[in-house]
Coordinates of C-alpha atoms in Angstrom, one line a residue:
Chain A
X1 CA -35.7 35.5 -38.8
X2 CA -33.3 33.5 -36.8
X3 CA -33.1 29.7 -36.9
X4 CA -31.0 27.1 -35.2
X5 CA -30.2 23.7 -36.5
X6 CA -28.8 20.8 -34.6
X7 CA -27.7 17.4 -35.8
X8 CA -27.8 14.5 -35.7
X9 CA -31.1 14.2 -33.9
X10 CA -30.4 10.7 -32.6
X11 CA -27.2 8.9 -32.1
X12 CA -26.3 5.5 -30.6
X13 CA -22.6 5.0 -30.0
X14 CA -20.5 2.4 -28.2
X15 CA -18.4 3.3 -25.2
X16 CA -15.0 4.6 -26.2
X17 CA -16.1 5.9 -29.6
X18 CA -15.8 9.6 -30.6
X19 CA -18.6 12.1 -30.8
X20 CA -19.3 15.1 -32.8
X21 CA -22.6 17.1 -32.5
X22 CA -23.0 20.2 -34.6
X23 CA -25.1 23.3 -34.2
X24 CA -25.5 26.2 -36.6
X25 CA -27.4 29.4 -36.3
X26 CA -28.8 31.5 -39.1
X27 CA -30.1 35.0 -39.2
X28 CA -28.0 36.5 -36.5
X29 CA -24.3 37.4 -36.1
X30 CA -21.9 37.0 -33.2
X31 CA -24.4 35.2 -31.0
X32 CA -23.6 33.8 -27.6
X33 CA -23.9 30.0 -28.0
X34 CA -24.5 27.3 -25.5
X35 CA -24.5 23.5 -25.1
X36 CA -26.7 22.1 -22.4
X37 CA -27.2 18.4 -21.4
X38 CA -30.4 17.1 -20.0
X39 CA -30.4 13.7 -18.3
X40 CA -33.7 11.7 -18.3
X41 CA -36.3 13.5 -16.1
X42 CA -33.8 16.1 -15.0
X43 CA -33.1 19.8 -15.5
X44 CA -30.6 21.3 -17.9
X45 CA -26.9 21.3 -17.1
X46 CA -24.8 24.0 -18.8
X47 CA -21.7 22.4 -20.4
X48 CA -20.1 25.1 -22.5
X49 CA -20.8 28.6 -23.7
X50 CA -19.1 30.8 -26.3
X51 CA -19.2 34.5 -26.8
X52 CA -17.2 34.4 -30.0
X53 CA -15.1 32.5 -32.5
X54 CA -12.5 30.4 -30.6
X55 CA -13.8 31.5 -27.2
X56 CA -15.1 28.6 -25.1
X57 CA -16.0 28.6 -21.5
X58 CA -16.4 25.2 -19.8
X59 CA -18.8 24.8 -16.9
X60 CA -18.3 21.2 -16.0
X61 CA -15.0 19.2 -16.1
X62 CA -15.5 16.1 -18.2
X63 CA -14.4 14.3 -21.3
X64 CA -16.4 16.6 -23.6
X65 CA -15.0 19.5 -25.4
X66 CA -16.5 22.3 -27.5
X67 CA -15.2 24.4 -30.4
X68 CA -16.5 27.4 -32.4
X69 CA -14.7 27.4 -35.7
X70 CA -17.0 29.9 -37.3
X71 CA -19.3 32.7 -35.9
X72 CA -22.4 30.7 -36.2
X73 CA -21.2 27.2 -35.7
X74 CA -20.8 25.4 -32.4
X75 CA -19.5 21.8 -32.1
X76 CA -19.6 19.4 -29.1
X77 CA -17.0 16.6 -29.2
X78 CA -15.6 13.8 -27.3
X79 CA -12.6 11.6 -28.1
X80 CA -13.9 8.6 -26.1
X81 CA -17.5 8.4 -24.9
X82 CA -18.5 7.1 -21.5
X83 CA -21.8 5.5 -20.5
X84 CA -22.5 8.6 -18.4
X85 CA -22.4 10.8 -21.5
X86 CA -25.8 9.5 -22.5
X87 CA -28.4 12.2 -22.5
X88 CA -30.3 14.8 -24.5
X89 CA -28.0 17.6 -25.8
X90 CA -29.4 21.0 -26.5
X91 CA -27.7 23.8 -28.4
X92 CA -29.0 27.4 -27.9
X93 CA -28.2 30.9 -28.8
X94 CA -29.0 34.0 -26.7
X95 CA -30.8 37.1 -27.9
X96 CA -28.6 40.0 -26.9
X97 CA -31.2 42.6 -25.9
X98 CA -33.9 40.4 -24.4
X99 CA -31.6 37.7 -22.9
X100 CA -33.9 34.8 -23.8
X101 CA -32.5 31.6 -25.2
X102 CA -33.5 29.9 -28.4
X103 CA -33.0 26.2 -28.5
X104 CA -32.4 23.7 -31.2
X105 CA -34.5 20.5 -31.3
X106 CA -31.8 18.5 -29.5
X107 CA -29.6 15.5 -30.1
X108 CA -30.4 12.3 -28.2
X109 CA -27.2 10.4 -27.5
X110 CA -27.2 6.8 -26.2
X111 CA -23.9 5.3 -25.2
X112 CA -24.0 1.5 -25.0
Chain B
X1 CA -25.0 25.7 -7.7
X2 CA -28.2 25.6 -9.8
X3 CA -30.3 28.6 -9.0
X4 CA -33.7 28.1 -10.5
X5 CA -35.5 25.2 -8.8
X6 CA -39.1 24.4 -9.3
X7 CA -41.2 22.5 -6.8
X8 CA -40.6 19.1 -8.3
X9 CA -44.3 18.3 -9.0
X10 CA -45.9 16.3 -11.6
X11 CA -49.2 18.0 -12.0
X12 CA -52.2 16.3 -13.6
X13 CA -55.3 18.5 -14.2
X14 CA -58.5 18.5 -16.2
X15 CA -58.8 20.6 -19.3
X16 CA -60.1 24.0 -18.4
X17 CA -58.6 24.1 -15.0
X18 CA -55.7 26.3 -14.0
X19 CA -52.2 25.0 -13.5
X20 CA -49.8 26.7 -11.1
X21 CA -46.2 25.9 -10.6
X22 CA -43.5 27.5 -8.4
X23 CA -39.8 28.2 -8.7
X24 CA -37.4 29.3 -6.0
X25 CA -33.9 30.5 -6.3
X26 CA -31.0 31.3 -4.1
X27 CA -29.1 34.5 -5.3
X28 CA -30.0 37.9 -6.7
X29 CA -31.2 38.0 -10.3
X30 CA -31.6 40.3 -13.2
X31 CA -34.5 38.5 -14.6
X32 CA -36.3 35.1 -14.4
X33 CA -37.6 33.3 -17.4
X34 CA -40.0 30.4 -18.0
X35 CA -39.6 27.8 -20.7
X36 CA -41.7 25.0 -22.0
X37 CA -40.5 21.7 -23.3
X38 CA -42.6 19.2 -25.2
X39 CA -41.5 15.6 -24.8
X40 CA -38.3 15.0 -26.8
X41 CA -38.1 18.5 -28.1
X42 CA -36.1 21.7 -27.5
X43 CA -37.2 24.3 -25.0
X44 CA -39.3 27.2 -26.0
X45 CA -39.2 30.6 -24.3
X46 CA -42.5 31.6 -22.7
X47 CA -42.1 34.7 -20.7
X48 CA -39.4 36.8 -19.0
X49 CA -39.9 38.9 -15.9
X50 CA -37.4 41.4 -14.7
X51 CA -36.3 41.8 -11.1
X52 CA -38.1 45.1 -10.8
X53 CA -41.4 43.6 -12.0
X54 CA -43.9 41.8 -9.8
X55 CA -46.3 40.4 -12.3
X56 CA -46.5 39.8 -16.0
X57 CA -49.1 38.5 -18.4
X58 CA -48.8 36.8 -21.8
X59 CA -52.0 35.4 -23.2
X60 CA -53.1 32.6 -20.7
X61 CA -49.9 32.9 -18.8
X62 CA -49.4 34.9 -15.7
X63 CA -46.0 35.1 -13.9
X64 CA -45.3 36.6 -10.6
X65 CA -42.0 37.4 -9.0
X66 CA -41.3 38.0 -5.3
X67 CA -37.7 39.0 -5.0
X68 CA -37.9 39.2 -1.2
X69 CA -38.8 35.5 -1.1
X70 CA -36.7 34.6 -4.1
X71 CA -39.6 32.9 -5.7
X72 CA -41.7 33.0 -8.9
X73 CA -44.9 31.3 -10.0
X74 CA -46.3 30.5 -13.4
X75 CA -50.0 30.2 -13.8
X76 CA -51.6 28.8 -16.9
X77 CA -55.3 29.6 -17.0
X78 CA -58.0 27.6 -18.8
X79 CA -55.6 24.8 -19.6
X80 CA -55.7 22.8 -22.8
X81 CA -54.5 19.4 -23.7
X82 CA -51.9 21.0 -25.8
X83 CA -50.4 22.6 -22.7
X84 CA -49.1 19.2 -21.6
X85 CA -45.4 19.7 -21.3
X86 CA -42.6 20.2 -18.9
X87 CA -42.1 23.8 -17.6
X88 CA -38.7 25.2 -16.5
X89 CA -37.8 28.3 -14.8
X90 CA -34.3 29.9 -15.4
X91 CA -32.6 32.6 -13.6
X92 CA -30.3 35.2 -15.1
X93 CA -27.9 36.6 -12.6
X94 CA -26.6 39.1 -15.1
X95 CA -23.1 39.7 -16.4
X96 CA -22.0 36.1 -16.7
X97 CA -23.8 35.0 -19.9
X98 CA -25.5 32.1 -18.1
X99 CA -29.0 31.0 -17.3
X100 CA -29.4 28.5 -14.5
X101 CA -32.3 26.1 -15.1
X102 CA -34.4 24.3 -12.5
X103 CA -35.4 20.6 -12.8
X104 CA -38.7 21.3 -14.4
X105 CA -42.4 20.7 -13.6
X106 CA -44.3 18.1 -15.7
X107 CA -47.9 19.1 -16.4
X108 CA -50.4 16.7 -17.9
X109 CA -53.7 18.2 -19.0
X110 CA -56.4 15.6 -19.4
X111 CA -58.9 16.3 -22.2

């Protein structure tokens, strides 16, 4: 069966510091992968999605970037965090035939 | 623009009652999906309804879709305390690999 792992679960970082959130999927190959951000009490904002290694589509211009160095690995990064980057970050993969998303447990980022 | 948009309600009901929440969207869709999120956790897929379907059931869940009104509803029957969560609708426009999520409906079931 497929599983998705996301880490770290919680992160507190100072403004201006770098960020790296990692997501890996097991049990499926060539998945579509997604990074969403959820602000407190808000819906989900799609940040990036990837249909294959090295293929990244950005939905929202910002100081975040994403990379997909391996088929089942998706990384969210920033060189210099802003206060507004605080939020709950969710990685997900999409089932090809049914179209549903399977989410990781999320990474809560607080930028101070 | 975000397509799925729930009525931004915080619903508080007694255990055993039914909970209904609505979702409206703006453009044509291939399917509409409902997800559940427990506090501080990832989202879990509940049910998917295709654009050519009008109603779908899964256990205590009933979803309706009215494409003429661009709206959907999720009904949870005989609610339980464990149903306390936020519920999101998401629309799939097809062909662009993206799901657009609404802001979510918070449901509290009081035991």
